[in-house]
GROMACS .gro file of C-alpha atoms in nm:
model
  254
    1MET     CA    1   0.000   0.000   0.000
    2THR     CA    2   0.286   0.236   0.080
    3GLY     CA    3   0.431   0.174  -0.265
    4ALA     CA    4   0.100   0.259  -0.432
    5LEU     CA    5   0.088   0.584  -0.236
    6ARG     CA    6   0.438   0.666  -0.358
    7VAL     CA    7   0.322   0.611  -0.715
    8LEU     CA    8   0.020   0.832  -0.647
    9GLU     CA    9   0.248   1.099  -0.505
   10GLY     CA   10   0.456   1.089  -0.822
   11GLN     CA   11   0.143   1.126  -1.035
   12LEU     CA   12   0.030   1.425  -0.830
   13VAL     CA   13   0.371   1.592  -0.857
   14ALA     CA   14   0.359   1.552  -1.235
   15TYR     CA   15  -0.001   1.675  -1.240
   16ARG     CA   16   0.105   1.998  -1.071
   17ARG     CA   17   0.282   2.088  -1.395
   18THR     CA   18  -0.011   2.005  -1.624
   19TRP     CA   19  -0.328   2.073  -1.423
   20ARG     CA   20  -0.401   2.401  -1.602
   21GLY     CA   21  -0.470   2.217  -1.925
   22SER     CA   22  -0.722   1.990  -1.754
   23VAL     CA   23  -0.921   2.291  -1.634
   24ILE     CA   24  -1.070   2.316  -1.982
   25THR     CA   25  -1.196   1.958  -1.986
   26THR     CA   26  -1.301   1.963  -1.620
   27PHE     CA   27  -1.477   2.300  -1.593
   28ILE     CA   28  -1.512   2.468  -1.932
   29ASN     CA   29  -1.634   2.170  -2.135
   30PRO     CA   30  -1.938   2.109  -1.910
   31VAL     CA   31  -2.040   2.473  -1.956
   32LEU     CA   32  -2.005   2.448  -2.335
   33PHE     CA   33  -2.185   2.113  -2.362
   34LEU     CA   34  -2.471   2.213  -2.135
   35SER     CA   35  -2.511   2.549  -2.309
   36ALA     CA   36  -2.507   2.410  -2.663
   37MET     CA   37  -2.681   2.075  -2.617
   38GLY     CA   38  -2.877   2.115  -2.296
   39LEU     CA   39  -3.010   2.467  -2.347
   40GLY     CA   40  -2.968   2.526  -2.721
   41LEU     CA   41  -3.080   2.194  -2.865
   42GLY     CA   42  -3.284   2.122  -2.555
   43SER     CA   43  -3.514   2.418  -2.621
   44LEU     CA   44  -3.606   2.260  -2.955
   45VAL     CA   45  -3.637   1.906  -2.821
   46ASP     CA   46  -3.862   2.010  -2.532
   47ARG     CA   47  -4.126   2.139  -2.773
   48GLY     CA   48  -4.205   1.791  -2.899
   49ALA     CA   49  -4.029   1.579  -2.642
   50ARG     CA   50  -4.146   1.240  -2.525
   51LEU     CA   51  -3.976   1.281  -2.188
   52GLY     CA   52  -4.289   1.378  -1.996
   53SER     CA   53  -4.223   1.648  -1.737
   54LEU     CA   54  -3.848   1.593  -1.762
   55SER     CA   55  -3.654   1.863  -1.948
   56TYR     CA   56  -3.398   1.766  -2.207
   57LEU     CA   57  -3.136   1.961  -2.012
   58ALA     CA   58  -3.189   1.738  -1.708
   59PHE     CA   59  -3.197   1.422  -1.921
   60TYR     CA   60  -2.880   1.516  -2.108
   61ALA     CA   61  -2.687   1.646  -1.806
   62SER     CA   62  -2.746   1.328  -1.606
   63GLY     CA   63  -2.622   1.116  -1.895
   64LEU     CA   64  -2.321   1.335  -1.958
   65LEU     CA   65  -2.224   1.319  -1.590
   66ALA     CA   66  -2.166   0.945  -1.631
   67ALA     CA   67  -2.021   0.973  -1.981
   68GLN     CA   68  -1.760   1.221  -1.865
   69ALA     CA   69  -1.640   0.968  -1.607
   70MET     CA   70  -1.598   0.710  -1.882
   71GLN     CA   71  -1.399   0.954  -2.094
   72THR     CA   72  -1.177   1.058  -1.804
   73GLY     CA   73  -1.115   0.700  -1.697
   74VAL     CA   74  -1.028   0.580  -2.047
   75GLY     CA   75  -0.823   0.889  -2.126
   76ASP     CA   76  -0.605   0.856  -1.816
   77ALA     CA   77  -0.568   0.479  -1.859
   78ALA     CA   78  -0.466   0.482  -2.224
   79PHE     CA   79  -0.190   0.713  -2.348
   80PRO     CA   80  -0.045   0.801  -2.003
   81VAL     CA   81  -0.001   0.428  -1.936
   82MET     CA   82   0.148   0.372  -2.281
   83ALA     CA   83   0.391   0.655  -2.205
   84GLY     CA   84   0.502   0.480  -1.888
   85PHE     CA   85   0.591   0.172  -2.091
   86LYS     CA   86   0.715   0.314  -2.419
   87TRP     CA   87   0.805   0.682  -2.421
   88SER     CA   88   0.903   0.813  -2.077
   89LYS     CA   89   0.962   0.457  -1.945
   90THR     CA   90   0.877   0.569  -1.592
   91TYR     CA   91   0.748   0.222  -1.510
   92HIS     CA   92   1.085   0.066  -1.588
   93THR     CA   93   1.256   0.328  -1.372
   94ALA     CA   94   1.013   0.272  -1.084
   95LEU     CA   95   1.084  -0.101  -1.080
   96ALA     CA   96   1.448  -0.023  -1.000
   97THR     CA   97   1.316   0.096  -0.662
   98PRO     CA   98   1.119  -0.097  -0.397
   99ILE     CA   99   0.802  -0.017  -0.596
  100ALA     CA  100   0.620  -0.336  -0.703
  101ILE     CA  101   0.413  -0.391  -1.016
  102ARG     CA  102   0.087  -0.390  -0.820
  103ASP     CA  103   0.193  -0.054  -0.676
  104LEU     CA  104   0.225   0.086  -1.028
  105VAL     CA  105  -0.122  -0.036  -1.120
  106PHE     CA  106  -0.312   0.067  -0.810
  107GLY     CA  107  -0.118   0.389  -0.758
  108HIS     CA  108  -0.215   0.500  -1.107
  109ALA     CA  109  -0.572   0.375  -1.055
  110THR     CA  110  -0.597   0.584  -0.737
  111PHE     CA  111  -0.485   0.889  -0.932
  112ILE     CA  112  -0.759   0.820  -1.187
  113LEU     CA  113  -1.008   0.786  -0.900
  114LEU     CA  114  -0.913   1.134  -0.779
  115ARG     CA  115  -0.935   1.277  -1.131
  116VAL     CA  116  -1.278   1.125  -1.193
  117THR     CA  117  -1.403   1.246  -0.855
  118LEU     CA  118  -1.285   1.602  -0.921
  119ALA     CA  119  -1.441   1.604  -1.267
  120ALA     CA  120  -1.768   1.459  -1.136
  121VAL     CA  121  -1.801   1.713  -0.855
  122ALA     CA  122  -1.717   1.999  -1.093
  123PHE     CA  123  -1.972   1.881  -1.349
  124ALA     CA  124  -2.238   1.828  -1.083
  125LEU     CA  125  -2.192   2.184  -0.957
  126VAL     CA  126  -2.204   2.331  -1.309
  127ALA     CA  127  -2.515   2.128  -1.394
  128ALA     CA  128  -2.682   2.243  -1.072
  129ILE     CA  129  -2.607   2.605  -1.162
  130PHE     CA  130  -2.774   2.544  -1.498
  131GLY     CA  131  -3.078   2.409  -1.312
  132ALA     CA  132  -3.050   2.053  -1.443
  133PHE     CA  133  -3.088   1.900  -1.096
  134ALA     CA  134  -3.028   1.977  -0.730
  135VAL     CA  135  -2.673   1.989  -0.598
  136THR     CA  136  -2.744   1.737  -0.323
  137ALA     CA  137  -2.895   1.490  -0.570
  138ALA     CA  138  -2.598   1.530  -0.804
  139LEU     CA  139  -2.345   1.473  -0.527
  140THR     CA  140  -2.517   1.149  -0.424
  141ALA     CA  141  -2.444   1.022  -0.775
  142VAL     CA  142  -2.069   1.091  -0.750
  143PRO     CA  143  -1.984   0.744  -0.606
  144VAL     CA  144  -2.164   0.580  -0.898
  145VAL     CA  145  -1.980   0.805  -1.142
  146VAL     CA  146  -1.645   0.717  -0.983
  147LEU     CA  147  -1.733   0.347  -1.004
  148CYS     CA  148  -1.808   0.395  -1.373
  149GLY     CA  149  -1.473   0.566  -1.432
  150LEU     CA  150  -1.280   0.285  -1.263
  151ALA     CA  151  -1.488   0.017  -1.437
  152TYR     CA  152  -1.345   0.154  -1.761
  153ALA     CA  153  -1.000   0.259  -1.643
  154LEU     CA  154  -0.871  -0.070  -1.504
  155PRO     CA  155  -0.964  -0.287  -1.807
  156VAL     CA  156  -0.818  -0.022  -2.037
  157MET     CA  157  -0.497  -0.020  -1.832
  158ALA     CA  158  -0.475  -0.396  -1.883
  159PHE     CA  159  -0.540  -0.359  -2.255
  160THR     CA  160  -0.284  -0.081  -2.292
  161ALA     CA  161  -0.020  -0.290  -2.117
  162SER     CA  162  -0.080  -0.567  -2.371
  163ARG     CA  163  -0.030  -0.342  -2.676
  164GLU     CA  164   0.301  -0.242  -2.831
  165HIS     CA  165   0.173   0.035  -3.056
  166GLU     CA  166  -0.047   0.334  -2.983
  167SER     CA  167  -0.260   0.269  -3.292
  168ALA     CA  168  -0.454   0.015  -3.083
  169LEU     CA  169  -0.548   0.293  -2.841
  170ILE     CA  170  -0.665   0.514  -3.125
  171ALA     CA  171  -0.891   0.228  -3.233
  172VAL     CA  172  -1.030   0.203  -2.878
  173PHE     CA  173  -1.131   0.569  -2.886
  174ARG     CA  174  -1.264   0.561  -3.242
  175PHE     CA  175  -1.450   0.230  -3.242
  176GLY     CA  176  -1.519   0.185  -2.871
  177LEU     CA  177  -1.546   0.510  -2.681
  178VAL     CA  178  -1.734   0.714  -2.942
  179PRO     CA  179  -2.007   0.454  -3.015
  180MET     CA  180  -2.059   0.394  -2.643
  181PHE     CA  181  -2.085   0.768  -2.584
  182LEU     CA  182  -2.343   0.807  -2.860
  183LEU     CA  183  -2.552   0.492  -2.814
  184SER     CA  184  -2.573   0.428  -2.438
  185GLY     CA  185  -2.857   0.665  -2.361
  186THR     CA  186  -2.663   0.986  -2.311
  187PHE     CA  187  -2.846   1.186  -2.577
  188PHE     CA  188  -3.177   1.004  -2.617
  189PRO     CA  189  -3.377   0.723  -2.453
  190LEU     CA  190  -3.253   0.377  -2.541
  191ASP     CA  191  -3.596   0.270  -2.665
  192GLN     CA  192  -3.543   0.491  -2.971
  193LEU     CA  193  -3.289   0.238  -3.100
  194PRO     CA  194  -3.364  -0.089  -3.286
  195GLY     CA  195  -3.417  -0.386  -3.057
  196TRP     CA  196  -3.086  -0.556  -3.138
  197LEU     CA  197  -2.895  -0.234  -3.073
  198GLN     CA  198  -3.077  -0.186  -2.742
  199ALA     CA  199  -2.963  -0.532  -2.635
  200MET     CA  200  -2.604  -0.448  -2.725
  201ALA     CA  201  -2.621  -0.117  -2.539
  202THR     CA  202  -2.725  -0.291  -2.217
  203LEU     CA  203  -2.392  -0.477  -2.223
  204VAL     CA  204  -2.204  -0.147  -2.205
  205PRO     CA  205  -2.103  -0.033  -1.854
  206LEU     CA  206  -2.189   0.328  -1.939
  207TRP     CA  207  -2.558   0.244  -1.982
  208HIS     CA  208  -2.571   0.095  -1.633
  209ALA     CA  209  -2.402   0.403  -1.488
  210ILE     CA  210  -2.641   0.637  -1.670
  211GLU     CA  211  -2.941   0.443  -1.541
  212LEU     CA  212  -2.813   0.478  -1.183
  213VAL     CA  213  -2.728   0.846  -1.220
  214ARG     CA  214  -3.073   0.929  -1.358
  215ALA     CA  215  -3.237   0.732  -1.079
  216LEU     CA  216  -3.039   0.929  -0.820
  217THR     CA  217  -3.057   1.276  -0.973
  218LEU     CA  218  -3.398   1.272  -1.142
  219ASP     CA  219  -3.579   1.000  -0.947
  220ALA     CA  220  -3.628   0.822  -1.278
  221ALA     CA  221  -3.732   0.459  -1.296
  222SER     CA  222  -3.446   0.221  -1.368
  223ALA     CA  223  -3.473  -0.064  -1.618
  224LEU     CA  224  -3.301  -0.303  -1.375
  225PRO     CA  225  -3.262  -0.324  -0.996
  226TRP     CA  226  -2.990  -0.099  -0.860
  227ALA     CA  227  -2.796  -0.401  -0.736
  228ALA     CA  228  -2.777  -0.535  -1.091
  229HIS     CA  229  -2.631  -0.209  -1.222
  230VAL     CA  230  -2.380  -0.178  -0.938
  231GLY     CA  231  -2.287  -0.544  -0.966
  232TYR     CA  232  -2.223  -0.518  -1.340
  233LEU     CA  233  -1.999  -0.213  -1.298
  234THR     CA  234  -1.817  -0.381  -1.010
  235LEU     CA  235  -1.761  -0.690  -1.224
  236TRP     CA  236  -1.578  -0.483  -1.486
  237LEU     CA  237  -1.372  -0.315  -1.215
  238VAL     CA  238  -1.273  -0.646  -1.055
  239VAL     CA  239  -1.184  -0.809  -1.387
  240GLY     CA  240  -0.969  -0.509  -1.473
  241ALA     CA  241  -0.805  -0.513  -1.129
  242LEU     CA  242  -0.713  -0.879  -1.180
  243LEU     CA  243  -0.591  -0.845  -1.537
  244ALA     CA  244  -0.398  -0.518  -1.514
  245PRO     CA  245  -0.120  -0.642  -1.278
  246ARG     CA  246  -0.078  -0.954  -1.494
  247MET     CA  247  -0.046  -0.751  -1.813
  248PHE     CA  248   0.192  -0.506  -1.647
  249ARG     CA  249   0.409  -0.793  -1.524
  250ARG     CA  250   0.412  -0.958  -1.866
  251ARG     CA  251   0.515  -0.628  -2.027
  252LEU     CA  252   0.778  -0.525  -1.774
  253VAL     CA  253   0.932  -0.854  -1.662
  254ALA     CA  254   0.911  -1.081  -1.966
   0.00000   0.00000   0.00000
């Protein structure tokens, strides 16, 4: 555990030099997205919406709260991890110290946890200012959002460790992240999709996170019991936590 905290400390020291750039994605992007999509497009959607008394701003903001966690988790688990193996080789350097491979994995995962938490709280506050939902309701959804971020981050860390070239990560973003972002219920209800695509979407962790976030922030009915959603997200997290150290060891020791 001490080793993982040392890795976390190193991540935080490095982040002190780059945090200004993340302000845009953490604070400015929510304002832009909620203004353009939630208020701009939302004013048109609300005129003929099939969302009942729910505004499109509230529907969209609750989905984006979970989607942002997915993006943050994948983003911090992809190219930064590849850099540790291939470009900066910080992982190789760390192994020359008492740091163990599991420390590298869980130290970096803890850093991602902090990043996702900060982004979730920031987005929740911005969305509350826009009137999407109450601050207290949004903050109760933060643990679910963090779980979503880690459910993506740890498997992606394992995948990144197994790849030699960054082109595989580009494919993950292009053919994995973008379709999940668009087709998991962030922008429109899932029942607007064809039946076969709905079934595929329910296999995506993001859909489960969005269902939970909407239940917590908007008191919306969930398609499945809460325990099923939490259990599915936890399953992805656990599988990633088991695979990532193995892939790191194979990459660094073999």
